[in-house]
Short mmCIF file of C-alpha atoms in Angstrom, two decimals:
data_model
loop_
_atom_site.label_atom_id
_atom_site.label_comp_id
_atom_site.label_asym_id
_atom_site.label_seq_id
_atom_site.Cartn_x
_atom_site.Cartn_y
_atom_site.Cartn_z
CA MET A 3 -9.97 6.85 6.51
CA ASN A 4 -12.68 9.04 4.24
CA ARG A 5 -14.95 6.23 3.53
CA GLU A 6 -16.90 8.56 0.81
CA PHE A 7 -13.60 9.64 -0.79
CA TRP A 8 -12.25 6.15 -1.37
CA ASP A 9 -15.86 5.12 -2.73
CA ARG A 10 -15.41 7.74 -5.62
CA ILE A 11 -11.87 6.82 -5.99
CA SER A 12 -13.06 3.28 -6.48
CA LYS A 13 -15.60 4.32 -9.37
CA ASN A 14 -12.68 5.73 -11.09
CA TYR A 15 -9.99 3.56 -10.09
CA GLN A 16 -7.99 3.16 -13.42
CA ARG A 17 -7.74 7.27 -13.61
CA GLU A 18 -7.26 7.99 -10.17
CA VAL A 19 -5.05 5.48 -8.73
CA LEU A 20 -1.30 4.53 -9.58
CA SER A 21 -2.19 0.67 -9.57
CA VAL A 22 0.58 -1.69 -8.33
CA PHE A 23 -0.94 -4.37 -10.00
CA ASP A 24 -0.58 -2.65 -13.53
CA ASN A 25 2.74 -0.50 -12.66
CA ASP A 26 5.02 -3.06 -10.97
CA LEU A 27 7.96 -2.91 -13.52
CA GLN A 28 9.45 -6.14 -12.56
CA GLY A 29 6.33 -8.01 -11.70
CA VAL A 30 7.96 -8.35 -7.95
CA VAL A 31 4.80 -8.85 -6.08
CA GLU A 32 2.92 -11.44 -8.12
CA GLU A 33 6.23 -13.33 -8.17
CA LYS A 34 5.96 -12.99 -4.15
CA ILE A 35 2.47 -14.00 -4.58
CA ALA A 36 3.31 -17.31 -6.61
CA THR A 37 6.28 -18.35 -4.22
CA ALA A 38 3.98 -18.13 -1.38
CA GLY A 39 1.28 -20.40 -2.79
CA VAL A 40 4.20 -22.77 -3.30
CA ALA A 41 5.30 -22.32 0.12
CA TYR A 42 1.83 -23.16 1.54
CA PRO A 43 0.30 -25.92 -0.63
CA ASN A 44 -3.60 -25.93 0.20
CA GLY A 45 -3.08 -22.72 2.35
CA ARG A 46 -5.38 -20.01 3.10
CA ALA A 47 -4.81 -16.11 2.24
CA ALA A 48 -6.10 -12.91 2.86
CA ASP A 49 -6.23 -9.81 0.92
CA LEU A 50 -6.42 -7.32 3.40
CA GLY A 51 -7.57 -3.89 1.83
CA CYS A 52 -8.24 -5.48 -1.29
CA GLY A 53 -9.51 -2.43 -2.96
CA ILE A 54 -11.18 -3.44 -6.20
CA GLY A 55 -9.59 -6.77 -6.47
CA ARG A 56 -6.74 -6.40 -8.78
CA PHE A 57 -4.59 -9.04 -6.99
CA THR A 58 -7.45 -11.39 -5.36
CA PRO A 59 -7.40 -13.42 -8.57
CA ALA A 60 -3.67 -14.33 -8.41
CA LEU A 61 -4.29 -15.38 -4.74
CA ALA A 62 -7.08 -17.03 -5.76
CA ASP A 63 -5.01 -19.06 -8.05
CA MET A 64 -2.22 -20.19 -5.80
CA PHE A 65 -4.36 -20.76 -2.53
CA SER A 66 -7.41 -23.13 -1.72
CA GLU A 67 -8.88 -20.05 -0.13
CA VAL A 68 -8.79 -16.51 -0.32
CA GLU A 69 -10.61 -13.89 2.11
CA ALA A 70 -10.58 -10.49 0.87
CA CYS A 71 -11.88 -7.40 2.39
CA ASP A 72 -12.05 -3.78 2.20
CA PHE A 73 -14.00 -1.38 3.84
CA THR A 74 -15.97 0.46 0.52
CA ALA A 75 -18.93 -0.61 -0.63
CA VAL A 76 -17.98 0.44 -4.51
CA GLY A 77 -14.47 -1.08 -4.14
CA LEU A 78 -16.03 -4.33 -3.19
CA ARG A 79 -18.80 -4.34 -5.63
CA LYS A 80 -16.25 -4.13 -8.16
CA ALA A 81 -13.84 -6.80 -6.63
CA LYS A 82 -17.12 -9.21 -6.65
CA ALA A 83 -17.71 -8.92 -10.31
CA ARG A 84 -14.10 -9.49 -11.03
CA CYS A 85 -14.06 -12.56 -8.62
CA ARG A 86 -17.47 -14.00 -9.48
CA LYS A 87 -15.86 -17.06 -11.24
CA LEU A 88 -13.74 -17.73 -8.27
CA PRO A 89 -15.71 -19.85 -5.72
CA ASN A 90 -12.67 -19.90 -3.34
CA VAL A 91 -12.98 -16.16 -2.79
CA LYS A 92 -14.77 -14.82 -0.01
CA LEU A 93 -15.42 -10.89 0.15
CA HIS A 94 -16.09 -8.71 3.26
CA GLU A 95 -16.65 -5.48 4.32
CA VAL A 96 -14.27 -4.79 7.06
CA ASP A 97 -12.80 -1.45 8.35
CA LEU A 98 -9.07 -2.41 9.55
CA CYS A 99 -8.76 0.76 12.02
CA LYS A 100 -11.61 -0.59 13.95
CA GLY A 101 -9.90 -3.94 14.38
CA SER A 102 -12.56 -6.70 14.03
CA ILE A 103 -11.71 -9.00 11.32
CA PRO A 104 -14.72 -11.87 10.64
CA PHE A 105 -12.26 -14.66 9.54
CA GLU A 106 -9.61 -16.75 10.99
CA PRO A 107 -5.64 -15.81 10.60
CA VAL A 108 -4.18 -17.64 7.46
CA ASP A 109 -1.27 -18.81 5.99
CA PHE A 110 -0.54 -16.14 3.75
CA ALA A 111 -1.58 -12.30 4.52
CA PHE A 112 -1.36 -9.85 1.53
CA CYS A 113 -1.43 -6.02 2.34
CA VAL A 114 -0.67 -3.66 -0.57
CA ASN A 115 -0.43 0.20 0.58
CA VAL A 116 -3.53 -0.23 3.05
CA LEU A 117 -1.49 0.96 6.06
CA ILE A 118 -1.27 4.91 4.86
CA MET A 119 -3.78 6.40 7.41
CA PRO A 120 -2.24 10.06 8.16
CA SER A 121 -3.89 9.57 11.85
CA LEU A 122 -1.43 7.69 14.00
CA GLU A 123 -4.10 6.40 16.16
CA LYS A 124 -5.90 4.64 13.47
CA ARG A 125 -2.90 3.61 11.50
CA MET A 126 -1.73 1.61 14.67
CA SER A 127 -5.24 0.20 14.92
CA ALA A 128 -5.04 -1.64 11.49
CA TRP A 129 -1.43 -2.05 12.27
CA ARG A 130 -2.52 -4.54 14.82
CA ALA A 131 -5.42 -5.65 13.00
CA VAL A 132 -3.27 -6.85 9.71
CA THR A 133 -0.36 -8.28 12.11
CA GLU A 134 -2.52 -10.41 14.13
CA GLN A 135 -4.42 -12.16 11.08
CA VAL A 136 -1.11 -14.49 10.46
CA LEU A 137 -1.17 -18.06 11.74
CA LYS A 138 2.27 -18.69 13.20
CA GLY A 139 4.62 -19.99 10.76
CA GLY A 140 2.59 -17.81 8.05
CA THR A 141 3.80 -14.85 5.92
CA LEU A 142 2.99 -11.53 6.01
CA LEU A 143 3.44 -9.42 2.65
CA LEU A 144 3.47 -5.76 2.77
CA VAL A 145 3.55 -2.96 0.28
CA VAL A 146 4.04 0.85 1.38
CA PRO A 147 4.87 4.01 0.34
CA SER A 148 8.76 4.66 0.40
CA PHE A 149 9.45 8.15 1.90
CA GLU A 150 13.04 8.00 0.32
CA SER A 151 11.47 7.71 -2.90
CA ALA A 152 9.29 10.68 -2.55
CA GLN A 153 12.08 12.84 -0.82
CA MET A 154 14.08 12.12 -4.03
CA GLU A 155 11.29 12.95 -6.34
CA TYR A 156 11.36 16.25 -4.54
CA LEU A 157 15.11 16.80 -4.83
CA GLN A 158 14.55 16.24 -8.46
CA ALA A 159 11.67 18.74 -8.73
CA VAL A 160 14.37 21.31 -7.09
CA GLU A 161 17.00 20.18 -9.59
CA SER A 162 14.70 20.61 -12.59
CA ARG A 163 13.76 24.15 -11.38
CA LEU A 164 17.46 25.43 -10.88
CA ARG A 165 18.02 24.05 -14.53
CA GLU A 166 15.14 26.45 -15.55
CA GLY A 167 17.23 29.50 -13.75
CA GLU A 168 14.95 29.69 -10.63
CA PRO A 169 17.07 30.98 -7.56
CA SER A 170 17.29 28.51 -5.23
CA ALA A 171 15.42 29.83 -2.57
CA ASP A 172 12.41 29.68 -4.87
CA ALA A 173 12.90 26.05 -6.02
CA ILE A 174 13.24 25.08 -3.00
CA ARG A 175 9.92 26.44 -1.87
CA ASN A 176 8.06 26.02 -5.08
CA SER A 177 8.80 22.33 -4.79
CA VAL A 178 6.95 21.62 -1.83
CA GLU A 179 3.04 20.83 -1.30
CA GLU A 180 1.43 24.03 -0.52
CA LYS A 181 -0.61 22.08 2.27
CA ALA A 182 2.57 20.74 3.77
CA THR A 183 3.09 21.10 7.01
CA THR A 184 6.39 20.48 9.28
CA ALA A 185 4.26 18.08 11.95
CA ASP A 186 3.30 15.68 9.32
CA MET A 187 6.56 15.67 7.04
CA ARG A 188 8.05 14.62 10.32
CA MET A 189 5.64 11.61 10.76
CA GLY A 190 6.01 10.70 7.00
CA VAL A 191 2.60 11.87 6.00
CA LEU A 192 2.80 13.72 2.89
CA GLN A 193 0.47 14.91 0.16
CA LEU A 194 -0.05 12.24 -2.46
CA ASP A 195 -2.18 13.53 -5.12
CA GLY A 196 -3.70 16.05 -2.73
CA VAL A 197 -4.31 13.11 -0.02
CA ARG A 198 -1.97 13.18 2.98
CA THR A 199 -0.87 9.67 3.25
CA LYS A 200 1.44 7.93 5.23
CA HIS A 201 4.98 7.13 3.68
CA TYR A 202 7.46 5.01 5.28
CA LEU A 203 11.36 4.89 5.72
CA LYS A 204 13.19 1.49 4.77
CA ASP A 205 14.53 1.07 8.35
CA GLU A 206 10.97 2.27 10.19
CA VAL A 207 9.10 -0.15 8.38
CA GLU A 208 11.59 -2.94 8.60
CA ARG A 209 11.48 -2.02 12.66
CA MET A 210 7.56 -1.85 12.82
CA VAL A 211 7.20 -5.57 11.49
CA GLN A 212 10.34 -6.87 13.74
CA ASP A 213 8.83 -5.22 16.87
CA ARG A 214 5.72 -7.52 16.37
CA GLU A 215 7.55 -10.25 16.43
CA TYR A 216 8.21 -11.14 12.63
CA GLU A 217 11.05 -12.62 11.31
CA LEU A 218 12.01 -10.05 8.73
CA ARG A 219 12.99 -12.30 5.42
CA GLU A 220 13.29 -9.65 2.52
CA THR A 221 13.06 -5.75 2.07
CA ALA A 222 12.84 -5.14 -1.86
CA LYS A 223 11.90 -2.25 -4.12
CA VAL A 224 8.15 -2.20 -6.20
CA GLU A 225 9.68 0.15 -8.97
CA TYR A 226 7.15 2.36 -11.24
CA PRO A 227 7.32 4.13 -14.70
CA ALA A 228 8.41 7.29 -14.68
CA GLN A 229 5.74 9.64 -15.38
CA GLY A 230 5.08 13.70 -15.94
CA ALA A 231 8.18 15.85 -16.61
CA LEU A 232 10.69 13.86 -14.45
CA SER A 233 12.24 11.28 -15.40
CA PHE A 234 12.19 9.65 -12.15
CA VAL A 235 11.72 6.04 -11.45
CA SER A 236 9.57 6.11 -8.17
CA TRP A 237 9.20 2.80 -5.89
CA ASP A 238 7.25 1.67 -2.93
CA TRP A 239 8.97 -1.02 0.05
CA LEU A 240 7.86 -4.25 -0.26
CA ILE A 241 8.34 -5.93 3.11
#
């Protein structure tokens, strides 16, 4: 992950990033936080990759202690300001790709669109760090970009070009991101606003969680409003 890039993004988060907190059409993520809070009275939670801390106060409302971490100094400063009146929140500067987390495992680990590194090696390190941060009997909530959603968006873009009269070959070619490579696409690494970002198939992310000895309780869509010219409701996977 590029620290300078994410520091820049964090400065203008509202303009640069599709916020899950602000755009979750059904409020699925906050509902799951509330459910987990009831399941673990006086429990501890972790916001792994908290960014500017959009979800951290919701966690603080439901858990006795919240450990929040991110690897960008700019994001952490904003998260600290957001949580300044929340004494049960501790903030840490942590690079999950390096696998060293300075607090003990928790009852509820929360990780939203963090395991998106294009590098397989770095992504696997982050996966290990995240999945090892949950106590036995605890719960992990993941949100990851959906490959199926990206594919549907691509197909709709092709259909839109066909309706405008473009020949089939041109419609297919012109709907692909300029910098996309075959190798990246096979690994689910797609351009998201010009940034190489890992996307997951539903079966893929479910298998990865189960391979790490988790019981899969639920898979759901986190749906977002249609944006731009396409009337397409995109989604991420919630595990």
